[in-house]
Amino acid sequence: MARVRLTNLTKHFGDVVAVDDVTLDIADREFLTLLGPSGCGKTTLLNMIAGLESPTSGEVWFDDRNVTAVPPERRDIAMVFQTYALYPHMSVFDNVAFGLKMRGVPAEERKRLVLAAAKTMEIGHLLDRKPRALSGGQRQRVALARAIVRDPGVFLLDEPLSNLDAQLRVVMRTELKRLHGDLEMTFVYVTHDQAESLILSDRIVVMKDGKIQQIGTPESIYDSPANTFVAGFVGSPPINLLKGVLEQSGSSGWRVVGEGFACEVATSMVERMEQPEGREVSLGVRAEDIGIDEAPSSAGPATETGGRTGNKDQSVGRAEVVVREPMGSDLYLTVDVGGTNVKVRTRPDNPADRGDVLDLFFDPGKIHLFDGQTGESLIPDL
Amino acid sequence: MWRRAALYIYALVAVIYLTLPFAWVAAVSFMPEREVTQQRWWPEEPTVGNYSLYFDVEGRSADVGAAIARQFPRAIFNSLIIGTAVMLLNLTCGSLAAYALARLPFRGNLLLLLFYLGSRSVPGVAIMIPMYLLMRSYGLLDTHLSVILSHTTFTLPFTIWILKGYFQTVPLDLERAARVDGCTPLGALVRVFLPVTTPGLVAVGIFAFIASWGEFLFALLFTTTIASRPVTVLASDFAQELQVPFTVIAAGGVLVILLPLVLSFIFQRLIIQGIGGSVTG
Ligand SMILES: Nc1ncnc2c1ncn2[C@@H]1O[C@H](COP(=O)(O)OP(=O)(O)O)[C@@H](O)[C@H]1O
Ligand SMILES: [Mg+2]
């Protein structure tokens, strides 16, 4: 059990700034995910928490203990590596028992704990094998068993699922969530898979180029991304971003006008801006927040589609379908809005197909405005 | 099809080229003396008589070359001592140096390695005299230690070079896992890294041993009596005595070759793994 605090943590490798001034407070027993693209410094940050890498500057605190200079063997941590890093010359039993042995746990107690951990991870039948005789999923379970057997305060996981095939990944994801529920440990989890982070985390830290972009619950990251990077990285398919400029519409309203579209925006989004008129913005809207009407060919009353909430006179523009992608429960249409591809999620029975021209409706409560230059969110409630 | 055949023929030629001299020495060692003069390839009437001189413990034989042959067991023992010590020195010093070069980034890393290798390219003859003077001033002449030290100087660079490459194939995460599991840096080295790299260590160990076993120049220079003379030097004494039968010399040659040969065969899988392969978790 431990609370982990990082203060102004920075790591340079020569000229490369791998981690840049990270300050973070991880609550006891929290499931915190470091999310970001490859090379953004996630592993380096995790290694600094583990003590495997010493920071260039900044401090690491476990509860009230400054552990910045404490070597990994004397921090109360366990770690699961991306490559599993099982000891190839030891049996599964010895792999799991190794950490206990190093900490002087007597043999009998060791055996009891290993068997318990093996039971949790369902690897009891594999204990005599060598790692090379295991499948990827089994290795993963052994790596997890080796980590949980010591009952550490902080549990660090570096992309533990990235080497598994898609099906197994889903299974192990559920397993991890269960594990976090059962064990009273702080989890720091590294991944580049945004879906994983949304499913598992209490809080997500989105990173890019060594810097924290946003910290928040999965909901807040998804619903109120701090910038275009976060908006584009979290969510599948990625958020649609349309370039445009703000202009006054009518007496008091505002809208964003760009190539092939014009979208009303709530006055509340604009009122605190200096000089909104003519300001360049990126308008972000997710596939599920776009409504379409039925294909033009079909007459009769319009059926409710997708997240559509408005009616025809709120149409932001007409767009031609360029790709139709059925996904079972959903149908994704890619439409061309003034040269930009926009993904729309709709019901699978929608007949619209390549070449059809559709009216688009953006859910006004779900659109995001970002500064056209910096990409920072212009929505004030952050 | 033809390419395959050509490949096999090429391999066959290479094997014959490499083994023929040894095979012939082995064949001669089983020939009666007169068959050698007939330039035979294969003993017509095989005999082990040529070997009897070497195991003539009572020392009764008065045949030509018997005095030298009688000293063979002791010389082989000397070679064993020297070779084993060279191997151990290579493994301890070599693995630590290679580990540092492979894992700890420090300035001049590459330069140091090039220096090691550069020292290897200096011909032994060039440093013979200074080495001799050094050994003499430390009173090491005609001791095992003098030969051990000199052999280590020329085997160690190669050992470090091979081990560094091999060590770099060990995933860094393996040691990190060991650290997180509670090992000190040295503990991670001893308990995880070295066991995992055993094939590489065995390979360079055997190489060092064989190199030492076959070395002649320094051994000749530093040793004078059977107290320290290794078997290569002793065998060369045959050349100084006139009319030692060629068959007897051949038998001595076989005895000299035997141990390295057996070692290579026993450890061949590990050697191939260690030199050509890599460690995979
Ligand atoms: N030991 C190292 N030496 C030099 N550069 C490194 C080292 N480790 C990481 N880096 C660099 O630091 C940056 C962050 O790496 P990393 O933390 O591994 O990213 P991530 O885990 O997010 O993919 C990368 O640019 C990487 O090349
Ligand atoms: Mg990484």
XYZ file of C-alpha atoms and ligand atoms in Angstrom:
691
model
C 0.000 0.000 0.000
C 1.540 3.216 -1.031
C 0.850 6.603 -2.369
C 3.327 7.629 -5.035
C 4.276 11.214 -5.633
C 6.458 12.476 -8.429
C 7.702 16.030 -8.288
C 9.176 17.788 -11.307
C 10.627 14.526 -12.492
C 12.898 14.941 -15.507
C 15.127 12.523 -17.363
C 17.628 13.365 -20.053
C 19.454 10.829 -22.197
C 22.164 12.973 -23.718
C 20.226 15.479 -25.772
C 16.985 13.526 -25.610
C 14.532 14.694 -22.984
C 12.690 11.455 -22.302
C 10.624 12.741 -19.391
C 10.024 16.441 -18.966
C 9.027 17.957 -15.643
C 6.394 15.440 -14.585
C 4.521 16.109 -11.367
C 2.005 13.507 -10.387
C 0.220 12.319 -7.274
C -0.902 8.704 -7.417
C -3.333 7.724 -4.693
C -2.993 4.556 -2.647
C -4.678 1.631 -4.446
C -5.381 3.708 -7.493
C -5.217 2.222 -10.984
C -3.319 4.876 -12.871
C -2.460 4.536 -16.531
C 0.318 6.284 -18.404
C -0.954 6.555 -21.945
C 0.896 7.830 -24.964
C 2.468 6.907 -28.276
C 5.693 4.932 -28.497
C 8.716 6.953 -27.427
C 6.835 9.460 -25.309
C 8.685 8.481 -22.146
C 6.261 6.117 -20.434
C 8.799 3.381 -19.783
C 11.395 5.851 -18.602
C 8.907 7.347 -16.161
C 7.969 3.897 -14.886
C 11.630 2.947 -14.538
C 12.200 6.032 -12.427
C 9.342 5.022 -10.144
C 10.965 1.593 -9.910
C 14.411 3.019 -9.289
C 15.831 1.355 -12.389
C 16.619 4.738 -13.851
C 17.763 7.693 -11.799
C 16.128 11.013 -12.586
C 18.129 13.906 -13.957
C 16.147 16.094 -11.592
C 13.026 15.852 -9.484
C 11.979 13.474 -6.725
C 10.060 10.273 -6.174
C 8.128 9.800 -2.943
C 6.472 6.663 -1.613
C 4.120 7.789 1.148
C 6.318 9.989 3.347
C 9.563 8.504 2.194
C 11.768 10.131 -0.374
C 12.981 7.169 -2.415
C 14.691 9.116 -5.182
C 18.088 7.670 -4.266
C 16.850 4.271 -3.072
C 17.837 1.362 -5.355
C 15.034 -0.810 -6.755
C 15.801 -3.780 -4.497
C 14.978 -1.642 -1.502
C 11.773 -0.109 -2.834
C 8.556 -1.945 -2.158
C 7.637 -2.535 -5.784
C 6.961 -5.264 -8.288
C 7.120 -4.896 -12.007
C 5.843 -6.672 -15.082
C 7.922 -6.064 -18.170
C 6.781 -5.776 -21.741
C 8.928 -8.763 -22.688
C 7.929 -10.557 -19.449
C 11.637 -11.016 -18.657
C 11.197 -14.439 -17.105
C 14.479 -16.010 -16.019
C 15.086 -18.565 -18.785
C 17.285 -20.813 -16.665
C 14.734 -21.251 -13.883
C 11.525 -23.215 -13.661
C 8.250 -21.357 -13.351
C 8.223 -22.122 -9.630
C 11.714 -20.682 -9.179
C 10.822 -17.664 -11.274
C 7.909 -16.853 -9.009
C 9.838 -17.715 -5.848
C 12.964 -15.753 -6.765
C 11.892 -12.436 -5.283
C 10.847 -14.093 -2.035
C 14.141 -15.929 -1.848
C 16.068 -12.714 -2.342
C 14.150 -11.189 0.510
C 14.962 -14.066 2.805
C 11.522 -15.627 3.050
C 11.953 -19.156 4.488
C 11.464 -22.060 2.083
C 8.191 -23.315 3.477
C 6.568 -19.907 3.513
C 7.928 -19.375 0.035
C 6.255 -22.489 -1.238
C 2.943 -21.518 0.313
C 3.036 -18.047 -1.244
C 4.098 -19.303 -4.665
C 1.300 -21.832 -4.706
C -1.197 -19.150 -3.716
C -0.011 -16.794 -6.448
C -0.003 -19.663 -8.937
C -3.569 -20.396 -7.994
C -4.600 -16.775 -8.505
C -2.995 -16.729 -11.930
C -4.104 -20.291 -12.744
C -0.607 -21.543 -13.519
C -0.469 -24.323 -10.905
C 0.047 -26.961 -13.582
C 3.005 -25.143 -15.136
C 5.256 -24.788 -12.112
C 7.831 -27.359 -13.252
C 8.234 -25.999 -16.753
C 10.912 -23.712 -18.097
C 9.708 -20.401 -19.556
C 10.622 -21.422 -23.089
C 8.054 -24.214 -22.896
C 5.228 -21.742 -22.281
C 2.903 -19.901 -24.631
C 2.779 -16.122 -24.655
C -0.329 -16.013 -22.510
C 1.166 -18.433 -20.001
C 4.365 -16.417 -19.775
C 2.258 -13.374 -19.101
C 0.512 -15.138 -16.241
C 3.825 -16.259 -14.786
C 5.139 -12.706 -14.990
C 2.063 -11.471 -13.141
C 2.370 -14.226 -10.545
C 6.013 -13.333 -9.981
C 4.982 -9.742 -9.366
C 2.004 -10.277 -7.075
C 3.602 -13.008 -4.963
C 5.578 -10.488 -2.950
C 2.523 -8.395 -2.136
C 4.251 -5.131 -3.061
C 2.890 -1.706 -2.285
C 3.248 -0.517 -5.833
C 2.685 -2.645 -8.867
C 4.244 -1.378 -12.090
C 3.184 -2.774 -15.442
C 4.887 -1.840 -18.697
C 2.632 -2.655 -21.644
C 1.999 -6.133 -20.257
C -0.563 -7.023 -22.891
C 1.133 -5.693 -25.982
C 2.760 -9.000 -26.932
C -0.446 -11.000 -26.744
C -2.814 -11.661 -29.595
C -6.052 -9.709 -29.696
C -8.271 -12.344 -28.110
C -5.924 -13.115 -25.255
C -5.481 -9.424 -24.652
C -9.168 -9.026 -23.944
C -9.090 -11.950 -21.512
C -6.008 -10.674 -19.680
C -7.445 -7.174 -19.545
C -10.398 -8.458 -17.583
C -7.998 -10.505 -15.455
C -5.994 -7.390 -14.612
C -9.073 -5.481 -13.606
C -10.116 -8.358 -11.352
C -6.610 -8.490 -9.906
C -6.700 -4.822 -9.050
C -10.036 -5.323 -7.370
C -8.710 -8.239 -5.314
C -5.294 -6.897 -4.377
C -4.833 -3.825 -2.296
C -2.072 -2.334 -4.355
C -1.378 0.820 -6.270
C -1.227 0.003 -9.968
C 0.789 2.102 -12.381
C 0.073 0.805 -15.819
C 1.778 1.803 -19.039
C 0.117 1.384 -22.404
C -0.119 2.933 -25.826
C -3.563 1.396 -26.296
C -6.207 3.972 -25.509
C -8.984 1.389 -25.284
C -7.056 -0.474 -22.591
C -6.568 2.729 -20.660
C -10.238 3.671 -20.832
C -11.357 0.256 -19.644
C -8.872 -0.273 -16.823
C -8.049 3.024 -15.254
C -9.245 5.095 -12.363
C -7.245 7.903 -13.876
C -5.319 8.326 -17.091
C -2.206 10.403 -17.665
C -1.835 11.216 -21.335
C 1.771 11.872 -22.341
C 3.514 13.161 -25.417
C 7.203 13.951 -25.927
C 7.899 13.388 -22.239
C 5.300 15.896 -21.124
C 1.968 15.320 -19.446
C -0.835 16.456 -21.728
C -3.759 15.763 -19.449
C -4.612 13.935 -16.233
C -8.131 12.799 -15.567
C -10.684 10.056 -15.299
C -11.379 8.097 -18.477
C -14.666 9.990 -18.823
C -13.125 13.417 -18.475
C -10.293 12.570 -20.873
C -12.767 11.305 -23.405
C -15.390 14.006 -22.969
C -13.163 17.017 -22.393
C -9.804 16.498 -24.091
C -7.360 19.240 -23.225
C -5.960 19.540 -26.714
C -6.187 18.114 -30.199
C -3.504 15.532 -29.387
C -5.497 14.023 -26.529
C -8.697 14.288 -28.522
C -7.128 12.449 -31.426
C -5.311 9.846 -29.336
C -8.147 8.768 -27.073
C -11.177 7.292 -28.737
C -11.658 4.968 -31.642
C -12.059 5.914 -34.393
C -10.065 9.097 -33.705
C -12.025 12.275 -33.280
C -12.841 14.202 -36.456
C -11.040 17.542 -36.612
C -12.258 20.239 -38.992
C -10.436 23.507 -39.551
C -12.515 26.657 -39.575
C -12.912 30.211 -38.285
C -15.284 31.609 -35.700
C -17.805 34.165 -36.896
C -20.875 35.857 -35.551
C -24.138 34.396 -36.753
C -27.265 36.462 -36.383
C -27.421 38.846 -33.468
C -25.856 36.909 -30.619
C -24.934 33.423 -31.834
C -21.603 32.133 -33.025
C -20.641 29.537 -35.521
C -17.560 27.873 -36.960
C -17.309 28.110 -40.691
C -14.908 26.004 -42.713
C -14.590 24.275 -46.032
C -17.910 22.523 -46.650
C -19.517 23.136 -43.268
C -20.893 25.739 -40.901
C -21.646 24.712 -37.335
C -23.436 26.664 -34.632
C -21.607 26.733 -31.316
C -22.944 27.557 -27.891
C -22.326 31.144 -26.853
C -20.854 29.879 -23.580
C -17.922 28.451 -25.480
C -17.084 31.747 -27.028
C -17.956 34.414 -24.517
C -14.725 34.283 -22.525
C -12.482 34.462 -25.560
C -10.647 37.596 -26.485
C -11.406 38.586 -30.037
C -13.362 35.544 -31.103
C -14.355 37.034 -34.423
C -12.287 35.510 -37.211
C -10.306 33.283 -34.846
C -8.928 30.112 -36.407
C -10.131 26.994 -34.626
C -10.256 23.246 -34.991
C -13.678 21.813 -34.434
C -13.622 18.326 -32.966
C -16.558 15.971 -33.135
C -16.576 12.230 -32.534
C -18.097 9.752 -34.948
C -20.888 8.890 -32.537
C -21.842 12.540 -32.088
C -22.643 13.057 -35.717
C -26.114 12.416 -37.019
C -27.130 11.870 -40.611
C -30.454 11.750 -42.318
C -31.521 8.695 -44.231
C -30.094 8.390 -47.704
C -31.693 10.977 -49.996
C -33.395 8.307 -52.009
C -35.540 7.141 -49.116
C -38.692 9.179 -48.615
C -40.954 9.093 -45.579
C -40.364 10.191 -41.987
C -36.733 10.489 -40.939
C -35.663 7.848 -38.422
C -33.528 8.771 -35.463
C -29.906 7.914 -36.244
C -26.725 7.828 -34.219
C -26.419 10.614 -31.693
C -28.598 12.854 -33.790
C -30.506 15.330 -31.727
C -31.238 18.205 -34.011
C -33.481 18.611 -36.995
C -32.923 19.537 -40.596
C -32.394 23.252 -40.164
C -29.336 22.563 -37.957
C -27.570 20.664 -40.697
C -23.916 21.679 -40.729
C -23.481 20.736 -44.335
C -23.948 18.111 -46.960
C -21.310 15.521 -47.597
C -20.703 12.649 -49.917
C -20.112 9.130 -48.619
C -16.709 7.811 -49.707
C -16.393 4.605 -47.680
C -18.938 2.342 -46.009
C -17.568 0.113 -43.226
C -20.005 -2.248 -41.486
C -18.725 -3.384 -38.084
C -21.478 -5.666 -36.902
C -23.196 -3.644 -34.238
C -22.289 -0.337 -35.879
C -21.824 1.054 -39.316
C -19.093 3.581 -40.013
C -19.414 5.922 -42.943
C -16.566 8.080 -44.098
C -17.874 11.243 -45.663
C -16.065 14.021 -47.437
C -16.522 17.423 -45.810
C -14.797 20.008 -47.974
C -11.868 17.699 -48.627
C -11.550 16.374 -45.067
C -12.566 12.818 -44.321
C -15.054 12.616 -41.467
C -16.087 9.368 -39.828
C -19.706 8.958 -38.826
C -21.115 6.168 -36.710
C -24.622 5.075 -37.482
C -26.922 2.094 -37.209
C -25.929 -0.958 -39.215
C -29.200 -0.941 -41.165
C -28.540 2.485 -42.648
C -28.555 1.976 -46.421
C -26.274 4.913 -47.268
C -23.455 3.865 -49.533
C -20.595 5.252 -51.576
C -21.702 8.210 -53.673
C -24.753 9.145 -51.606
C -24.925 12.700 -50.381
C -26.089 13.184 -46.795
C -26.983 15.984 -44.412
C -24.768 16.023 -41.302
C -25.810 17.087 -37.814
C -23.303 17.669 -35.016
C -24.529 17.169 -31.466
C -24.073 20.738 -30.150
C -23.369 19.537 -26.601
C -20.591 17.231 -27.766
C -18.495 19.367 -30.042
C -15.036 20.510 -29.007
C -13.256 23.685 -29.973
C -9.490 23.901 -30.116
C -7.207 26.771 -30.906
C -6.275 26.578 -34.584
C -2.605 27.190 -33.841
C -1.786 25.650 -30.463
C -4.422 22.921 -30.490
C -5.331 23.748 -26.875
C -8.949 23.335 -25.912
C -10.990 26.541 -26.006
C -13.717 25.140 -23.825
C -13.412 26.936 -20.516
C -14.508 24.327 -18.000
C -11.091 22.665 -17.747
C 19.976 -28.657 -57.579
C 23.396 -27.880 -59.071
C 23.903 -25.113 -56.607
C 23.207 -27.515 -53.813
C 25.634 -30.049 -55.204
C 28.284 -27.369 -55.630
C 27.768 -26.318 -52.052
C 28.226 -29.851 -50.789
C 31.344 -30.339 -52.876
C 32.739 -27.093 -51.574
C 32.011 -28.132 -47.995
C 33.623 -31.501 -48.615
C 36.767 -29.933 -50.042
C 36.985 -27.594 -47.075
C 36.598 -30.449 -44.625
C 39.278 -32.521 -46.381
C 41.605 -29.550 -46.547
C 41.199 -28.894 -42.840
C 41.309 -32.443 -41.537
C 43.699 -34.234 -43.864
C 46.905 -33.257 -42.049
C 45.453 -34.394 -38.742
C 44.064 -37.568 -40.198
C 47.414 -38.388 -41.684
C 49.271 -37.730 -38.435
C 46.789 -39.998 -36.693
C 47.261 -42.680 -39.351
C 51.052 -42.478 -39.180
C 50.980 -42.821 -35.417
C 49.606 -46.328 -35.869
C 52.069 -47.383 -38.588
C 55.176 -49.468 -38.113
C 58.206 -47.406 -38.980
C 58.842 -48.925 -42.393
C 55.388 -48.074 -43.690
C 56.096 -44.352 -43.377
C 59.002 -44.583 -45.736
C 56.691 -46.287 -48.231
C 54.530 -43.147 -48.135
C 51.365 -44.948 -47.138
C 48.115 -43.144 -46.388
C 46.805 -45.872 -44.218
C 48.511 -48.367 -41.867
C 48.629 -51.839 -43.419
C 49.632 -53.488 -40.178
C 48.381 -51.116 -37.454
C 50.335 -51.057 -34.216
C 50.074 -49.181 -30.921
C 53.778 -49.651 -30.342
C 54.515 -46.011 -31.039
C 52.492 -45.010 -28.017
C 54.213 -47.377 -25.631
C 57.176 -45.029 -25.293
C 54.923 -42.347 -23.860
C 53.575 -44.539 -21.126
C 56.862 -46.122 -20.249
C 56.672 -45.239 -16.573
C 59.554 -47.366 -15.425
C 61.765 -45.633 -17.929
C 63.463 -48.750 -19.210
C 63.235 -48.046 -22.884
C 66.403 -46.902 -24.510
C 64.855 -46.202 -27.888
C 65.661 -42.958 -29.629
C 63.388 -40.239 -28.291
C 62.389 -42.222 -25.237
C 63.828 -39.673 -22.860
C 61.565 -37.009 -24.300
C 58.527 -39.239 -24.580
C 58.854 -40.242 -20.964
C 58.319 -36.623 -19.920
C 55.048 -36.321 -21.827
C 52.637 -37.068 -18.961
C 54.255 -34.418 -16.835
C 54.217 -31.924 -19.723
C 50.568 -32.620 -20.390
C 49.921 -31.984 -16.727
C 51.756 -28.649 -17.048
C 49.678 -27.764 -20.077
C 46.533 -28.630 -18.175
C 47.465 -26.406 -15.256
C 48.377 -23.527 -17.531
C 45.334 -23.935 -19.794
C 42.907 -24.170 -16.899
C 44.359 -21.124 -15.206
C 44.251 -19.155 -18.458
C 40.642 -20.203 -18.914
C 39.645 -19.134 -15.408
C 41.444 -15.823 -15.709
C 39.735 -15.190 -19.027
C 36.352 -15.999 -17.579
C 36.653 -13.872 -14.459
C 38.422 -10.847 -15.911
C 36.809 -11.198 -19.325
C 33.225 -11.456 -18.158
C 33.531 -8.490 -15.817
C 35.153 -6.324 -18.471
C 32.689 -7.400 -21.151
C 29.789 -6.784 -18.803
C 30.973 -3.284 -18.122
C 31.484 -2.609 -21.822
C 28.110 -4.060 -22.747
C 26.034 -2.512 -20.015
C 27.544 0.537 -18.418
C 27.717 3.505 -20.707
C 30.857 5.458 -20.040
C 33.062 7.707 -22.035
C 35.747 5.990 -24.055
C 33.848 2.713 -24.050
C 34.569 2.051 -27.694
C 38.086 3.407 -27.480
C 38.921 1.012 -24.690
C 37.586 -1.921 -26.668
C 39.619 -0.912 -29.708
C 42.654 -0.666 -27.489
C 42.089 -4.210 -26.246
C 41.738 -5.476 -29.767
C 44.664 -3.412 -30.969
C 46.882 -5.022 -28.376
C 45.872 -8.342 -29.891
C 47.148 -7.359 -33.304
C 50.706 -6.816 -32.067
C 52.697 -9.888 -33.078
C 53.954 -11.906 -30.146
C 57.524 -11.689 -31.359
C 57.445 -7.929 -30.989
C 56.898 -8.054 -27.248
C 58.880 -11.198 -26.577
C 61.980 -9.508 -25.292
C 60.260 -6.993 -22.984
C 58.068 -9.778 -21.666
C 61.091 -11.926 -21.024
C 62.811 -9.139 -19.127
C 59.673 -8.525 -17.105
C 59.343 -12.161 -16.200
C 62.979 -12.345 -15.262
C 62.869 -9.287 -13.060
C 59.875 -10.730 -11.188
C 61.603 -14.073 -10.893
C 58.891 -15.843 -12.814
C 61.026 -17.621 -15.383
C 60.380 -21.344 -15.586
C 57.150 -21.115 -13.610
C 53.609 -21.912 -14.685
C 52.646 -18.376 -13.790
C 54.850 -16.799 -16.436
C 53.190 -18.823 -19.170
C 49.731 -18.281 -17.698
C 50.172 -14.514 -17.612
C 51.552 -14.277 -21.119
C 48.814 -16.461 -22.538
C 46.178 -14.395 -20.788
C 47.447 -11.199 -22.387
C 46.716 -12.451 -25.860
C 43.533 -14.449 -25.182
C 41.743 -11.865 -23.047
C 41.042 -9.273 -25.773
C 39.313 -11.889 -27.890
C 37.356 -13.110 -24.888
C 36.205 -9.607 -24.040
C 35.225 -8.922 -27.632
C 33.157 -12.085 -28.027
C 31.547 -11.809 -24.611
C 30.631 -8.177 -25.079
C 28.708 -9.048 -28.235
C 27.102 -11.996 -26.562
C 26.167 -10.089 -23.427
C 24.471 -7.425 -25.499
C 21.980 -10.000 -26.737
C 20.751 -10.549 -23.189
C 17.600 -8.474 -22.703
C 18.221 -5.663 -20.266
C 14.848 -6.382 -18.703
C 16.191 -9.638 -17.310
C 18.562 -7.840 -14.990
C 15.971 -5.187 -14.271
C 13.567 -7.905 -13.213
C 16.267 -9.298 -10.946
C 16.836 -5.876 -9.419
C 13.148 -5.393 -8.764
C 13.057 -8.899 -7.287
C 15.595 -7.774 -4.731
C 19.064 -8.327 -6.190
C 21.899 -5.857 -5.871
C 23.656 -5.115 -9.171
C 26.253 -7.770 -8.357
C 23.536 -10.193 -7.277
C 21.722 -9.746 -10.559
C 24.982 -10.460 -12.365
C 25.734 -13.623 -10.425
C 22.260 -15.064 -10.040
C 20.673 -14.196 -13.358
C 23.106 -12.829 -15.889
C 25.918 -15.347 -15.637
C 23.703 -18.457 -15.577
C 21.845 -17.160 -18.609
C 25.064 -16.551 -20.506
C 26.624 -19.930 -19.738
C 26.920 -21.010 -23.398
C 28.941 -17.919 -24.244
C 31.120 -18.350 -21.188
C 31.770 -22.013 -21.949
C 32.640 -21.158 -25.532
C 35.201 -18.485 -24.728
C 36.546 -20.576 -21.860
C 37.220 -23.486 -24.182
C 38.702 -21.179 -26.789
C 41.061 -19.676 -24.257
C 42.039 -23.113 -23.046
C 42.725 -24.384 -26.552
C 44.632 -21.247 -27.501
C 46.812 -21.641 -24.437
C 47.263 -25.350 -25.037
C 48.531 -24.770 -28.563
C 50.707 -21.739 -27.864
C 54.411 -22.304 -28.404
C 56.454 -19.144 -28.600
C 56.028 -17.670 -25.126
C 56.002 -21.071 -23.523
C 59.316 -21.908 -25.185
C 60.795 -18.627 -24.098
C 59.792 -18.691 -20.445
C 60.212 -22.345 -19.559
C 63.430 -24.268 -19.316
C 62.739 -27.452 -17.356
C 60.038 -30.045 -17.129
C 58.867 -28.317 -13.960
C 56.933 -25.875 -16.098
C 57.276 -26.947 -19.744
C 53.986 -27.483 -21.498
C 53.582 -30.286 -23.972
C 53.911 -28.172 -27.127
C 57.395 -27.130 -26.123
C 58.384 -30.614 -25.119
C 57.167 -32.032 -28.416
C 59.407 -29.651 -30.287
C 62.410 -31.292 -28.632
C 61.938 -34.214 -30.994
C 63.161 -31.974 -33.749
C 66.465 -31.506 -31.985
C 67.197 -35.136 -31.543
C 68.272 -36.887 -34.670
C 66.531 -39.939 -35.956
C 63.523 -40.087 -33.723
C 61.144 -42.256 -35.767
C 58.450 -40.258 -37.465
C 55.831 -42.660 -36.212
C 56.774 -41.891 -32.604
C 56.602 -38.183 -33.255
C 53.184 -38.657 -34.835
C 51.974 -40.504 -31.744
C 53.157 -37.546 -29.663
C 51.290 -35.228 -31.992
C 48.101 -37.181 -31.482
C 48.527 -37.000 -27.722
C 48.930 -33.237 -27.959
C 45.836 -32.841 -30.110
C 43.666 -35.233 -28.187
C 42.479 -33.092 -25.309
C 41.446 -29.975 -27.256
C 39.705 -32.246 -29.723
C 37.728 -34.037 -27.055
C 36.829 -30.724 -25.418
C 35.555 -29.256 -28.677
C 33.437 -32.304 -29.310
C 31.934 -32.370 -25.852
C 31.071 -28.703 -25.874
C 30.408 -28.220 -29.554
C 26.746 -27.404 -29.125
C 27.429 -24.858 -26.420
C 30.286 -23.355 -28.431
C 28.143 -22.888 -31.511
C 25.362 -21.446 -29.389
C 27.782 -19.164 -27.616
C 29.604 -17.830 -30.657
C 26.876 -17.634 -33.248
C 23.805 -17.413 -31.107
C 22.101 -15.133 -28.717
C 20.191 -15.374 -25.496
C 16.458 -15.256 -25.774
C 14.180 -14.909 -22.823
N 18.744 4.165 -22.237
C 18.412 5.116 -23.129
N 19.368 5.797 -23.773
C 19.050 6.776 -24.646
N 17.804 7.145 -24.968
C 16.797 6.498 -24.366
C 17.039 5.443 -23.427
N 15.849 4.984 -22.981
C 14.909 5.700 -23.637
N 15.468 6.616 -24.460
C 14.750 7.593 -25.295
O 13.824 8.257 -24.478
C 12.589 8.422 -25.121
C 11.491 7.769 -24.327
O 11.653 6.376 -24.338
P 10.674 5.403 -23.572
O 10.550 5.842 -22.171
O 11.164 4.018 -23.797
O 9.308 5.634 -24.343
P 7.985 4.748 -24.342
O 8.101 3.728 -23.272
O 6.896 5.723 -24.122
O 7.899 4.139 -25.711
C 12.765 7.827 -26.502
O 13.066 8.878 -27.381
C 13.932 6.909 -26.357
O 14.633 6.809 -27.559
Mg 7.996 1.624 -23.517
